[in-house]
Coordinates of C-alpha atoms in Angstrom, one line a residue:
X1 CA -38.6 -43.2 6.5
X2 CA -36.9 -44.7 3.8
X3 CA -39.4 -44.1 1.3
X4 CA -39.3 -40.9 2.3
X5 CA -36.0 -40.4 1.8
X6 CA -36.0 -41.8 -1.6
X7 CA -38.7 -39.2 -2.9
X8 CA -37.0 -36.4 -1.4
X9 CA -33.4 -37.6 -3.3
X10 CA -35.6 -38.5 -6.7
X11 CA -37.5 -34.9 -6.8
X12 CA -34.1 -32.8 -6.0
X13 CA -32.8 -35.1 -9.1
X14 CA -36.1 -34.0 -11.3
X15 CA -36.0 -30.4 -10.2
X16 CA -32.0 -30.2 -11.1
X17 CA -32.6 -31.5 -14.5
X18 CA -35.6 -29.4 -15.3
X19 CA -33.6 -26.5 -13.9
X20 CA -30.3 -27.6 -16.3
X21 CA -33.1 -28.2 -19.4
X22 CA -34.4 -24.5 -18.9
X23 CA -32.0 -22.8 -18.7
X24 CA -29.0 -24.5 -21.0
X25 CA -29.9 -22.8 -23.9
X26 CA -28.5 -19.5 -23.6
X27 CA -24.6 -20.0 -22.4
X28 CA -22.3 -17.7 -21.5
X29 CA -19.8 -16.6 -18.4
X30 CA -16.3 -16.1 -16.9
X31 CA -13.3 -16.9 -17.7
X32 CA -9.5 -15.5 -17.1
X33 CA -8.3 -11.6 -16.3
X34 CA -5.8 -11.9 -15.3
X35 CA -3.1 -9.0 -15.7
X36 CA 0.6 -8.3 -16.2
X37 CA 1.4 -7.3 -13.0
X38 CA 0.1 -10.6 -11.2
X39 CA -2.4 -9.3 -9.9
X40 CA -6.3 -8.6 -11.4
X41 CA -7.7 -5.8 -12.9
X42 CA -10.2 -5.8 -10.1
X43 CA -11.9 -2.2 -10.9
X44 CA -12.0 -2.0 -14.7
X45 CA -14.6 -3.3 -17.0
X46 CA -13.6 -6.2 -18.7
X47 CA -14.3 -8.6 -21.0
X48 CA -14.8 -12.7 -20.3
X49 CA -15.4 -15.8 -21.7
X50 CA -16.9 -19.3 -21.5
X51 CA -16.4 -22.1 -24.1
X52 CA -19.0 -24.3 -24.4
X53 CA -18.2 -27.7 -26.8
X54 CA -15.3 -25.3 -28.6
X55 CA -17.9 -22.4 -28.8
X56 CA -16.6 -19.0 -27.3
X57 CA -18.9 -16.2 -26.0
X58 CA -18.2 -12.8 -24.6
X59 CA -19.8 -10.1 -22.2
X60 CA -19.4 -7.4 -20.7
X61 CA -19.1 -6.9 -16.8
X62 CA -19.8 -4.3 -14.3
X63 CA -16.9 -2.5 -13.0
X64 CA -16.7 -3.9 -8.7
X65 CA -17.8 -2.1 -5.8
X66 CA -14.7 -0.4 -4.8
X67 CA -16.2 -1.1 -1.5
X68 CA -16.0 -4.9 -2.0
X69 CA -12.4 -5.5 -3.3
X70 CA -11.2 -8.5 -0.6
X71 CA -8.4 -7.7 1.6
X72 CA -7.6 -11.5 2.2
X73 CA -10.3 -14.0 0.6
X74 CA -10.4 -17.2 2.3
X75 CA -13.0 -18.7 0.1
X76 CA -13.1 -19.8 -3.9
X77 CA -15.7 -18.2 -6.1
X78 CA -15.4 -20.6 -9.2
X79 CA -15.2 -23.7 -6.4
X80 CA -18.0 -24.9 -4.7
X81 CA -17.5 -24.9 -0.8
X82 CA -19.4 -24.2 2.1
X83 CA -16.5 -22.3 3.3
X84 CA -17.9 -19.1 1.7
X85 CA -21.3 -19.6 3.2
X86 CA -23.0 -16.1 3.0
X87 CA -20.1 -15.1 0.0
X88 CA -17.2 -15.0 -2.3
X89 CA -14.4 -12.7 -2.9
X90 CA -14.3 -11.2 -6.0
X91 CA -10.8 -11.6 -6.4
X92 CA -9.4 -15.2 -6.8
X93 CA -7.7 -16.6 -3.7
X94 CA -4.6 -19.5 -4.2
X95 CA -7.5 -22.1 -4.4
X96 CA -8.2 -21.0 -8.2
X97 CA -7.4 -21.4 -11.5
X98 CA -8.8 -18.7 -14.0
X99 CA -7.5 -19.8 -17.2
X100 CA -10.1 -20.6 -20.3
X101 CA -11.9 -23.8 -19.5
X102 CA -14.1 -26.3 -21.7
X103 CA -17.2 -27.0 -20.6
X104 CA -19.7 -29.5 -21.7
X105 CA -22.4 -27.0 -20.5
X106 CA -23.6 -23.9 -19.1
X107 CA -27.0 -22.6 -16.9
X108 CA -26.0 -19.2 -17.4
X109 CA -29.1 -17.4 -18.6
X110 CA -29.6 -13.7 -19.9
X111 CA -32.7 -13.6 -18.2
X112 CA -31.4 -14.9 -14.4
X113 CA -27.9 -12.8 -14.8
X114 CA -30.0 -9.7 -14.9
X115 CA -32.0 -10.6 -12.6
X116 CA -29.1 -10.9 -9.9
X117 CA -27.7 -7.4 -11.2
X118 CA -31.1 -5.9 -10.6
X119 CA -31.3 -7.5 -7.2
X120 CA -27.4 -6.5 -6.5
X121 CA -28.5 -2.4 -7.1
X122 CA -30.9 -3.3 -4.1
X123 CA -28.2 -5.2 -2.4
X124 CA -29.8 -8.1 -2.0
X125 CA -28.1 -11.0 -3.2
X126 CA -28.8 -14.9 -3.5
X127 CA -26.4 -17.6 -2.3
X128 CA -26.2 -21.5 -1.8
X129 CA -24.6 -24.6 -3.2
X130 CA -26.1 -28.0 -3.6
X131 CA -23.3 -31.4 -2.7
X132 CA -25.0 -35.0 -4.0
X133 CA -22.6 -37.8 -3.4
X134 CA -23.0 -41.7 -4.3
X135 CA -20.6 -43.9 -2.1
X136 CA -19.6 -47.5 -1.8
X137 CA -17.2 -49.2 0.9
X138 CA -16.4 -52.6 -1.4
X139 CA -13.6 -54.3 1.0
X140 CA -12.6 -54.0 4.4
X141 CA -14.3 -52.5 7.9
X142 CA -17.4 -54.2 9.4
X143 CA -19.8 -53.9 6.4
X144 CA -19.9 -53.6 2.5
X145 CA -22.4 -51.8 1.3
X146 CA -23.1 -48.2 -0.7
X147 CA -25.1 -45.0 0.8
X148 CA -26.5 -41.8 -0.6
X149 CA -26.4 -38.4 1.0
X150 CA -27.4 -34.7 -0.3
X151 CA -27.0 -31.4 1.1
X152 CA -28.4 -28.0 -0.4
X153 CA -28.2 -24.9 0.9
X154 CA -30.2 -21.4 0.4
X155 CA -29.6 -17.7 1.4
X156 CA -29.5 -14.4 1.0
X157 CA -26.4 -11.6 2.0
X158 CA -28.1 -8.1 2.8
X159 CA -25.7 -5.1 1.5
X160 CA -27.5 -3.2 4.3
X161 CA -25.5 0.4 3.2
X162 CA -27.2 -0.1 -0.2
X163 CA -30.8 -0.8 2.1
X164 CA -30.7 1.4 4.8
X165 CA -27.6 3.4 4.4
X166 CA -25.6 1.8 7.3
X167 CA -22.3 1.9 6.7
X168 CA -20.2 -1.1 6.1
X169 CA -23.0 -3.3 7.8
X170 CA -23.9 -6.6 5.8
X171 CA -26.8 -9.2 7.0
X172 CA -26.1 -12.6 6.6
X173 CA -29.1 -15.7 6.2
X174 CA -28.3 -19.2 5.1
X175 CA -30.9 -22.6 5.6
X176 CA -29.4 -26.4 4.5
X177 CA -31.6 -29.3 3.9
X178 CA -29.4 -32.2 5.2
X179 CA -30.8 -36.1 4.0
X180 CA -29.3 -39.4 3.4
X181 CA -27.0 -41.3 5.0
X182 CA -24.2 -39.8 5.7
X183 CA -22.1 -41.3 8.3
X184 CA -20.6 -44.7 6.4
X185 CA -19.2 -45.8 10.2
X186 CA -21.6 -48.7 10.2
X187 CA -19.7 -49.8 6.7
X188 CA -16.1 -48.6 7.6
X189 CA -15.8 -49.1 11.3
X190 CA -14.7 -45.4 11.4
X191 CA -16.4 -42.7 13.1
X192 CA -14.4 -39.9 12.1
X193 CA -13.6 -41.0 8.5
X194 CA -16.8 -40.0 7.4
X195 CA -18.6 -37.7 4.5
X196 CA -17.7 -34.3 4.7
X197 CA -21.0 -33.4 4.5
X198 CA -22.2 -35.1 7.4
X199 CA -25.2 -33.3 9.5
X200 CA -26.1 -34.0 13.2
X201 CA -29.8 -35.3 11.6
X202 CA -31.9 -35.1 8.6
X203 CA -33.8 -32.0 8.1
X204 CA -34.1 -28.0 7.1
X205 CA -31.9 -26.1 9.8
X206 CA -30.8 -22.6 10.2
X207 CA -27.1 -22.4 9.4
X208 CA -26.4 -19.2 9.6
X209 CA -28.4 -15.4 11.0
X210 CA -26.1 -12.5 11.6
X211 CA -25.2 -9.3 11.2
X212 CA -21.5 -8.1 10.1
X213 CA -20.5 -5.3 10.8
X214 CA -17.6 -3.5 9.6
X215 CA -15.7 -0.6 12.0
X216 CA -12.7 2.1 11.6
X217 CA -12.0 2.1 8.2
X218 CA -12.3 -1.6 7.8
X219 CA -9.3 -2.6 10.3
X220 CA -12.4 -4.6 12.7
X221 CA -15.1 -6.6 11.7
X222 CA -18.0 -7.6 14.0
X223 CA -20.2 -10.8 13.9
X224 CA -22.7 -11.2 15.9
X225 CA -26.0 -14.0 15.9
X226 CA -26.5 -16.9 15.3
X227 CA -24.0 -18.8 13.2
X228 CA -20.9 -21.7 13.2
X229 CA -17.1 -21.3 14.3
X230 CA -16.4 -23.8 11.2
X231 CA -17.0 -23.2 7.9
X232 CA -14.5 -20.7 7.2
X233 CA -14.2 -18.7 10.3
X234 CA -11.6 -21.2 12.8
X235 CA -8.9 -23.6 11.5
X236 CA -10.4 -23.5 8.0
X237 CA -9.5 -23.7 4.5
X238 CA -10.8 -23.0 1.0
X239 CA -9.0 -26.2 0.1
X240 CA -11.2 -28.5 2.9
X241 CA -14.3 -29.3 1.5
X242 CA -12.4 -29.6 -2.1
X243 CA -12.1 -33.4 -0.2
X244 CA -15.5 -35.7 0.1
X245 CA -14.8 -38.1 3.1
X246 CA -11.6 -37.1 5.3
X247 CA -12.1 -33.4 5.9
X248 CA -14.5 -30.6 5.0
X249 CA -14.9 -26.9 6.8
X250 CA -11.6 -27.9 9.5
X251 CA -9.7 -30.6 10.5
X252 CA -11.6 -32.7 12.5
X253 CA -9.6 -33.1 15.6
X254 CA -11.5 -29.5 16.1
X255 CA -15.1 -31.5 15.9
X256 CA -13.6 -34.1 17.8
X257 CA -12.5 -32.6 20.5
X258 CA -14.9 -29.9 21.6
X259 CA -18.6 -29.7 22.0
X260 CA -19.1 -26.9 19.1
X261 CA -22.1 -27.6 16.6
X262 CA -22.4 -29.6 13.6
X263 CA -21.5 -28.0 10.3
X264 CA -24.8 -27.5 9.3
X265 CA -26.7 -25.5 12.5
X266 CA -26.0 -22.8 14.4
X267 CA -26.0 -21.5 17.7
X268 CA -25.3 -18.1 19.3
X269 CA -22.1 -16.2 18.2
X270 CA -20.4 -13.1 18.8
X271 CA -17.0 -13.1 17.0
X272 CA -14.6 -10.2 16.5
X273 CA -11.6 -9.7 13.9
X274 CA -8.9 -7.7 13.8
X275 CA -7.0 -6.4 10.8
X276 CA -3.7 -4.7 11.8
X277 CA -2.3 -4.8 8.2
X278 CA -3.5 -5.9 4.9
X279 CA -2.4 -9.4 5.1
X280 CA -2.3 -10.2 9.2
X281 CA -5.3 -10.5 11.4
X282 CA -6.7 -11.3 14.6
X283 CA -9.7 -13.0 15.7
X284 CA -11.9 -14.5 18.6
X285 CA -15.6 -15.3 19.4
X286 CA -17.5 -16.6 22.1
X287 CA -20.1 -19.5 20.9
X288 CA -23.0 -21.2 22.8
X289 CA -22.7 -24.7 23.2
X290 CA -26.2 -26.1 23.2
X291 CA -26.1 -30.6 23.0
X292 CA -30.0 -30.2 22.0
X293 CA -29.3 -29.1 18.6
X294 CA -27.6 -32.0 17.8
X295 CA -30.6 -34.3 18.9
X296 CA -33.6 -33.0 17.0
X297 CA -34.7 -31.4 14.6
X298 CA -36.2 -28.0 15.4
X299 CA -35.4 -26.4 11.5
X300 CA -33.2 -23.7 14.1
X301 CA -36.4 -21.2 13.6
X302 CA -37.0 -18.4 16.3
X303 CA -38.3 -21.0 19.4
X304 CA -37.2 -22.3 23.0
X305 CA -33.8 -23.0 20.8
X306 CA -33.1 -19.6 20.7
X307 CA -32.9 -18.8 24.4
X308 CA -30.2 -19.2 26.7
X309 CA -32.0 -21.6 28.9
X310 CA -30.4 -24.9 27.2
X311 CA -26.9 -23.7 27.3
X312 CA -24.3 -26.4 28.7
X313 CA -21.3 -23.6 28.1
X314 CA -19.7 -21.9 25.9
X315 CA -17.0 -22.2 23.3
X316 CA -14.3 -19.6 23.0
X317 CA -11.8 -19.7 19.5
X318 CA -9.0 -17.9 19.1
X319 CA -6.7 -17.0 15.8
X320 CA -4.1 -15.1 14.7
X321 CA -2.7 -15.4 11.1
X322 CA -1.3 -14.6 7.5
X323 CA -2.6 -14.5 4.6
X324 CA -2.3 -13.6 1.0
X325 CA -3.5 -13.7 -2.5
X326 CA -3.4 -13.5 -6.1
X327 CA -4.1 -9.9 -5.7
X328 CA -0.8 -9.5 -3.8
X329 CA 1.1 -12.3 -4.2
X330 CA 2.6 -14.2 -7.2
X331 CA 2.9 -17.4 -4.8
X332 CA -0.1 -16.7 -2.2
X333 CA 0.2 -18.3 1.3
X334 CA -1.7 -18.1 4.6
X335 CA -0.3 -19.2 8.0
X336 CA -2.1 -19.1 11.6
X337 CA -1.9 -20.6 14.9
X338 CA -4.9 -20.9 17.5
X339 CA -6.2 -21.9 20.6
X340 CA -9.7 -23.4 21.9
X341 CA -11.3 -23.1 25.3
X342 CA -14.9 -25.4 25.5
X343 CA -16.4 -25.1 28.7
X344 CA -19.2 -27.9 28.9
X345 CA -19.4 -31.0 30.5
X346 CA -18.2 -34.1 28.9
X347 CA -17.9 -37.9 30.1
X348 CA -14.8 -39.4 31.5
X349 CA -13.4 -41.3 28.6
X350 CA -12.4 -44.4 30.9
X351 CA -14.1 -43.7 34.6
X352 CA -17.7 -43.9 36.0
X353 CA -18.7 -42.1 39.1
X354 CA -17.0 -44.3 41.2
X355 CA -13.7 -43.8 39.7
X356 CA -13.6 -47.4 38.3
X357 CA -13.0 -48.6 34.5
X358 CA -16.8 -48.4 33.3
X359 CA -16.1 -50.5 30.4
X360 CA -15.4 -53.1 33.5
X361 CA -17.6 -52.3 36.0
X362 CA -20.4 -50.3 34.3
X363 CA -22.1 -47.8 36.1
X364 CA -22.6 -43.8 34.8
X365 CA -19.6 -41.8 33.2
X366 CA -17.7 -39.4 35.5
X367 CA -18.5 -35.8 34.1
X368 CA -15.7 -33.5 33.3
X369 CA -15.7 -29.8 32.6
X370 CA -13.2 -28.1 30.6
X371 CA -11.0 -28.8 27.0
X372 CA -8.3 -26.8 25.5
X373 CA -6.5 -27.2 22.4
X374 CA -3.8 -25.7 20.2
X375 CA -3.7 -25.7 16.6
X376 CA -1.6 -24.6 13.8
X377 CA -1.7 -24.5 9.8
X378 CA 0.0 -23.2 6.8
X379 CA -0.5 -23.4 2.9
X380 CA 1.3 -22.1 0.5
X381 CA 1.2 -22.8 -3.2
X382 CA 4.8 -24.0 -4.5
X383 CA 5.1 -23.9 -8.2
X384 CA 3.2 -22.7 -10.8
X385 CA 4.1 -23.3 -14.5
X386 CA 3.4 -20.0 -15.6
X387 CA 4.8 -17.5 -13.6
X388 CA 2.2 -15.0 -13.5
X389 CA -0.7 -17.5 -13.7
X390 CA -3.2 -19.0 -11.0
X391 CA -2.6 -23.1 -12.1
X392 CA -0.3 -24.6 -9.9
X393 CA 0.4 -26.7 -6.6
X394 CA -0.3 -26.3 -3.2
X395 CA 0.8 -27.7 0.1
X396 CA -1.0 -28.0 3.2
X397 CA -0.8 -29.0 6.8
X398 CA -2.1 -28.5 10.2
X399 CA -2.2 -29.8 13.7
X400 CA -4.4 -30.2 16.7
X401 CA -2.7 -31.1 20.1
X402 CA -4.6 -31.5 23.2
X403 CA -3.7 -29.2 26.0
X404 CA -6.3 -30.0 29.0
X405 CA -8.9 -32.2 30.0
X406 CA -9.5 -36.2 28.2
X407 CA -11.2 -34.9 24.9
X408 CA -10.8 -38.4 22.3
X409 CA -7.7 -37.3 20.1
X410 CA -4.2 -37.0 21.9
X411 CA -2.8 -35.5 18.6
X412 CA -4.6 -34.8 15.2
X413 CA -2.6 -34.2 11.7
X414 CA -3.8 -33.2 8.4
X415 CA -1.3 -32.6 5.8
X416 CA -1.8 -33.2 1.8
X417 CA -1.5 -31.2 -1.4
X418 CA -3.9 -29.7 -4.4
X419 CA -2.7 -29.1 -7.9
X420 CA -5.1 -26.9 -9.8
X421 CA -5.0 -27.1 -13.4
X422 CA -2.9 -29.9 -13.5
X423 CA -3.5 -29.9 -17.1
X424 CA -3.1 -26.7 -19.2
X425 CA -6.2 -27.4 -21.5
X426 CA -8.0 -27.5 -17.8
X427 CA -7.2 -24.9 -15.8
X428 CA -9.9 -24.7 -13.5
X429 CA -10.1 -28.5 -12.6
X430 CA -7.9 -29.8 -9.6
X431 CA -6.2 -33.0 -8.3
X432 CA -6.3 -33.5 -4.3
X433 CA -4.3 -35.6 -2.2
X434 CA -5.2 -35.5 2.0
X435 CA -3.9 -37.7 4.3
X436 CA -5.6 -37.7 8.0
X437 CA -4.2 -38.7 11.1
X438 CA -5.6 -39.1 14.8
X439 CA -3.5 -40.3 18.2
X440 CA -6.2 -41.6 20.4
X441 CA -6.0 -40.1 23.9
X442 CA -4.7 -42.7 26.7
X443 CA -7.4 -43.5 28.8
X444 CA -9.7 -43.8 25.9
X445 CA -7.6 -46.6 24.4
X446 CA -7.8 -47.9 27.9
X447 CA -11.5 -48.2 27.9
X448 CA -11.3 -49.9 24.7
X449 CA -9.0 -52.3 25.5
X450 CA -11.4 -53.1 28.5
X451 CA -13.9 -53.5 26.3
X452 CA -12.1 -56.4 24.5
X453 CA -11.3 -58.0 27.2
X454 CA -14.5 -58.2 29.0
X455 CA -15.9 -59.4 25.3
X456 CA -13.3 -62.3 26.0
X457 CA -10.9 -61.4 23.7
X458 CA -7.0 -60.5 23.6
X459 CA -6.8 -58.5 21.2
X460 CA -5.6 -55.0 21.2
X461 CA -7.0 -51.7 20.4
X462 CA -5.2 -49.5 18.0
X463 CA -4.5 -46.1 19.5
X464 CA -4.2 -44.7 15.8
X465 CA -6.3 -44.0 12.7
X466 CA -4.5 -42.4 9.4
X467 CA -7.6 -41.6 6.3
X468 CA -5.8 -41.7 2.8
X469 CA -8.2 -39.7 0.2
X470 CA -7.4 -39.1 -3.2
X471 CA -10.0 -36.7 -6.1
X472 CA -9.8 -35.0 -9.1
X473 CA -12.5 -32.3 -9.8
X474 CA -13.5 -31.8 -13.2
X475 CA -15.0 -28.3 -13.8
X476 CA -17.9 -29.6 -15.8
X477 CA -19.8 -26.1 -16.6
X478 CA -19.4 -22.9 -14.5
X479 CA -19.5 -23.6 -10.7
X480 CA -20.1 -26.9 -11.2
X481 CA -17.3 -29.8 -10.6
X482 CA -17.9 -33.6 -11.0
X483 CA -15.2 -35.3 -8.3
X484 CA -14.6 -39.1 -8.4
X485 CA -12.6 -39.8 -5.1
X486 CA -11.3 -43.3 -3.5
X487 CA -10.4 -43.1 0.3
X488 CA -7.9 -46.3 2.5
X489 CA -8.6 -46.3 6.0
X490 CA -5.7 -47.9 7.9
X491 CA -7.0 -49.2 11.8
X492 CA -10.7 -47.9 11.8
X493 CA -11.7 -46.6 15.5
X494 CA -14.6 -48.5 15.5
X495 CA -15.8 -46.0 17.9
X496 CA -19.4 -46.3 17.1
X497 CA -20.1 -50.0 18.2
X498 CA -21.3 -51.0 21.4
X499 CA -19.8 -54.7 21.2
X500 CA -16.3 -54.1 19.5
X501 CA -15.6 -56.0 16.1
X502 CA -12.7 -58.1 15.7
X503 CA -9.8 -58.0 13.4
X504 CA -10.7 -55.0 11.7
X505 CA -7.6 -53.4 10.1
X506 CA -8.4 -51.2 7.0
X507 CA -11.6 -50.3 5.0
X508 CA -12.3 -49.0 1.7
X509 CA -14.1 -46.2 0.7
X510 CA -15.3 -44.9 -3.2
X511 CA -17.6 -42.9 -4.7
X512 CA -18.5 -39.8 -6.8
X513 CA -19.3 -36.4 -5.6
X514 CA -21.2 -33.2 -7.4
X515 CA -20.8 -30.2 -6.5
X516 CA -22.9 -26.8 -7.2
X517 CA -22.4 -23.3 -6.1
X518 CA -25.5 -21.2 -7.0
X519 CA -23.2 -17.7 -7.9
X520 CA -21.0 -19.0 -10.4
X521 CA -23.0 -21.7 -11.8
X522 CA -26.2 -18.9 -12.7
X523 CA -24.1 -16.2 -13.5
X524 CA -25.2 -14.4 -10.1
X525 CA -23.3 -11.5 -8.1
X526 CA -21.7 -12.1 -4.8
X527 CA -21.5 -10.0 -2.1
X528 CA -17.8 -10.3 -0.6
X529 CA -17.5 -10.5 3.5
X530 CA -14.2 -10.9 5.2
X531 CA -13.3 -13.4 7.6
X532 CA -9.5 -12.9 7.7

C-alpha cells in the first residue's frame, strides 16, 4: 500500500512538472482593474497584466456575461480554495488582492486560453485545483514524525442556457483523488487538529453532481443532487481553506458534531436559497446522511450508494446572512447565523446499554438519535492602506454551541485574522493568523477520565483543546500560492487512542503547503454560481 502510495505521489509530481515545462513558455494574465468608484468595471473590455521576472505583458479580455455578474461571491478566483468547487465570481470578494504582482512564473498559454474561450461559447467550462502538502510534528504529542498528503480535483460547470436554452439552469460535476496521510493524530494526539484536507479514505470519489437552478429573476436558487453542505454552502468562508491544519471549508465543531459527509464525497442534497435583497439571503437543505460513505471506497459512481436504502437520517442546515463585496462595498463584510438538525443515530458519549460508564464496565454504547446546533460568524475587512484598493486586513470569528443531544464539543470557537497584501510590492499574497478552540462536552470528559482511571492512573483529562496556526501565502505564478505554516496545539484530545497516553500537553505541527486552482493558474474562464 505504501509503495503504492509513493508512485501515485511521484507521477502527480512528474506530470505537474511536465505540465509547468510545456506550457511556461508563453506567459501572460491578470492583474488589477480596479476603478475610481470602488468598485470594478465588470462589463467593459479591459486591459490586464502579469509580470513575470520584471517582464510586463498585456491582453485583451472579453467583456462578462451580463448574466454572470455575482450578487454576493463567497469564493476567491485568484486563491485556490475548495470553497468555490464548481466556480468563481468574476468579481473579487474581500478575500483578494488585485494589485500588480511579481511572479517567478506563469502556465498561461495562448493555445489553452483559447481553448477555454472556445469551450465557454459552448458553455462548458473546466474547473479543479490541486493541494500537496509536506508536514512534520518535531516536538510534543505522542509521536515525531513527518507525513505527505495530496488532493486534486477535476470538473466541469455546464452553462446549460448556452446548451439547451434553459434559462438560468447551470450543471454542476466535480471528482477528487484523496491519497496520503492525512490525519497527523497518531503524531499530535489530536483528532481534530488535523490537515485541512483530510478525506474519509484514499481514493477517486464523486464530490459533487447537481443541477442549479436559478428562479424569479434570480431572487431563488435551487440545488438539487448529489453534493456537500460544506465547502462553501453552510458556516463557510473564502478565508478557511487559506489555513493548512486548523480549519478548511467550516469550522469544525460543524464536522464534529453532526454525522454530515466528509469534505471530499457527497451524498443526496436538495438545498434552496433565498435572495430578498442584493446583499441578504436565506438558505436551507435537506442532506442524506449515509455512515457507508465514510467506510469505503465506492469512487461515489451511480451504484447501491445512490439509493435511499443506506440512509441513517438526514441532515437539515439552516442560514440566514449578509454579505458584501468589492463591487459594493469599500470595506466588504458578511455576517450570518444558523442552525443544524442531524437526525441519525449516534453513541452515548459516556453510557452502554445498561446505563453504566462503558469506559468502566464495557459493554455496547447506548444509541442516541438527534443533535442540534447553533452557529454564528462575521468577517469584515478593517483597514485597508489605500482607500479604494483591495490589500488590507480582515477579522474573523465564529461559534458553534450545542443545543440538544451529547454530540463531542460543548462549545467550538474560531476567531483569527488575514492581511492580504501585507506588502505593497505583493499584493496578492496574504498573512493568516487562526486560532481554534473546542469545550469538550461533559459526559465525554467523563468517559475519559474513566478511562484513566481504569488504566491505573490519576491523572486528569483536559476538557479543552485551543489549535494556534500561523501562514503566509506567496502568490508564486497565477493561481498558484506556496504557504509555509507552523501550528501549537495546547492539550491535544487524544481522542483517537484506545489506551490513553500520559502527560501529553502540547504538540507541534510544521510544514509547507501548494496550492493550485486550474482557472486562474491556465488562464481558463469560470462560470460564476451563487451560494449566498
Amino acid at each position: 500500500m505504501l509503495s503504492s502510495l509513493w508512485k501515485r505521489q511521484h507521477a502527480l509530481r512528474a506530470g505537474t512538472a511536465l505540465m509547468c515545462l510545456l506550457l511556461t513558455p508563453v506567459q501572460y494574465g491578470w492583474a488589477n482593474d480596479g476603478d475610481t468608484a470602488g468598485g470594478y468595471r465588470r462589463l467593459l473590455p479591459h486591459v490586464t497584466d502579469i509580470v513575470v521576472h520584471g517582464k510586463v505583458e498585456e491582453k485583451q479580455r472579453v467583456a462578462h456575461d451580463a448574466r454572470h455578474v455575482p450578487t454576493e461571491p463567497s469564493v476567491p478566483m485568484l486563491v485556490p480554495s475548495i470553497n468555490g468547487v464548481g466556480g468563481a465570481p468574476s468579481t473579487p470578494s474581500s478575500s483578494q488582492s488585485l494589485g500588480q504582482q511579481p511572479y517567478l512564473f506563469s502556465l498561461h498559454s495562448r493555445a489553452v486560453a483559447t481553448a477555454g474561450r472556445w469551450m465557454e461559447q459552448y458553455g462548458v467550462y473546466l474547473t479543479g485545483w490541486n493541494v500537496s502538502q509536506v508536514d512534520v510534528a518535531p516536538s510534543g504529542g505522542t509521536n515525531a514524525g513527518s507525513f505527505f498528503n495530496n488532493n486534486a480535483g477535476i470538473g466541469t460547470d455546464l452553462d446549460l442556457q448556452k446548451i439547451l436554452g434553459i434559462q438560468g439552469a447551470q450543471f454542476h460535476f466535480f471528482a477528487v483523488d484523496t491519497a496520503g496521510e492525512a490525519h497527523a493524530g497518531e503524531f499530535t494526539g489530536s483528532t481534530w487538529a488535523y490537515l485541512s484536507w483530510l478525506g474519509a479514505h484514499d481514493g477517486f470519489q464523486v464530490r459533487e453532481f447537481s443541477w442549479d437552478q436559478a428562479l424569479l429573476h434570480n431572487k431563488v436558487y435551487i440545488l438539487a443532487g448529489r453534493g456537500n453542505p460544506k465547502g462553501g454552502e453552510f458556516e463557510g468562508s473564502e478565508l478557511y481553506c487559506l489555513f493548512s491544519a486548523v480549519l478548511c471549508s467550516a469550522p469544525a465543531a460543524l464536522t464534529v458534531n453532526g454525522a454530515l459527509p466528509s469534505t471530499t464525497i457527497s451524498t443526496w442534497e436538495f438545498r434552496i436559497l433565498v435572495k430578498p435583497t442584493a446583499h441578504t439571503y436565506i438558505k436551507g437543505g435537506i442532506w442524506e446522511i449515509e455512515p457507508s460513505l465514510k467506510a469505503t471506497n465506492h469512487n461515489s459512481w451511480p451504484g447501491p450508494d445512490w439509493g435511499f436504502d443506506r440512509a441513517k437520517g438526514e441532515y437539515f442546515p439552516v442560514e440566514v446572512g449578509y454579505r458584501t463585496n468589492f463591487s459594493n462595498d469599500l470595506y466588504p463584510r458578511a455576517y450570518d447565523i444558523g442552525f443544524t438538525y442531524d437526525t441519525s443515530v449516534y453513541n452515548d458519549p459516556l453510557y452502554n446499554t445498561r446505563g453504566l460508564p462503558r469506559a468502566v464496565y464495557g459493554g455496547t454504547a447506548q444509541p442516541r438519535r438527534g443533535r442540534t446546533q447553533l452557529y454564528i460568524q462575521a468577517q469584515q475587512m478593517l483597514w485597508k492602506p489605500e482607500k479604494k484598493g483591495t490589500r488590507g486586513t480582515i477579522l474573523f470569528g465564529a461559534a458553534n454551541f450545542q443545543l440538544s443531544g451529547d454530540p463531542p464539543v460543548k462549545r467550538g470557537f474560531v476567531g483569527g485574522v488575514v492581511d492580504w497584501g501585507p506588502f505593497s510590492p505583493r499584493p496578492r499574497d496574504y498573512l493568516g493568523v487562526a486560532v481554534q478552540a473546542f469545550q469538550w462536552n461533559d459526559r465525554l470528559t467523563q468517559a475519559m477520565n474513566d478511562t484513566y482511571r481504569k488504566q491505573g492512573s490519576h491523572q486528569k483529562w483536559t476538557n479543552y483543546e485551543t489549535m494556534l496556526e500561523v501562514d503566509y501565502g506567496f502568490n508564486v505564478a497565477p493561481g498558484i500560492m506556496v504557504a509555509p505554516y507552523f501550528e501549537y496545539i495546547w492539550h491535544p484530545d487524544l481522542l483517537g487512542y484506545t489506551t490513553l497516553p500520559s502527560h501529553v500537553g502540547f504538540a507541534l505541527q510544521t510544514g509547507l503547503s501548494l496550492f493550485m486552482q486550474l482557472a486562474p493558474a491556465f488562464d481558463l474562464p469560470a462560470l460564476h454560481r451563487i451560494r449566498n
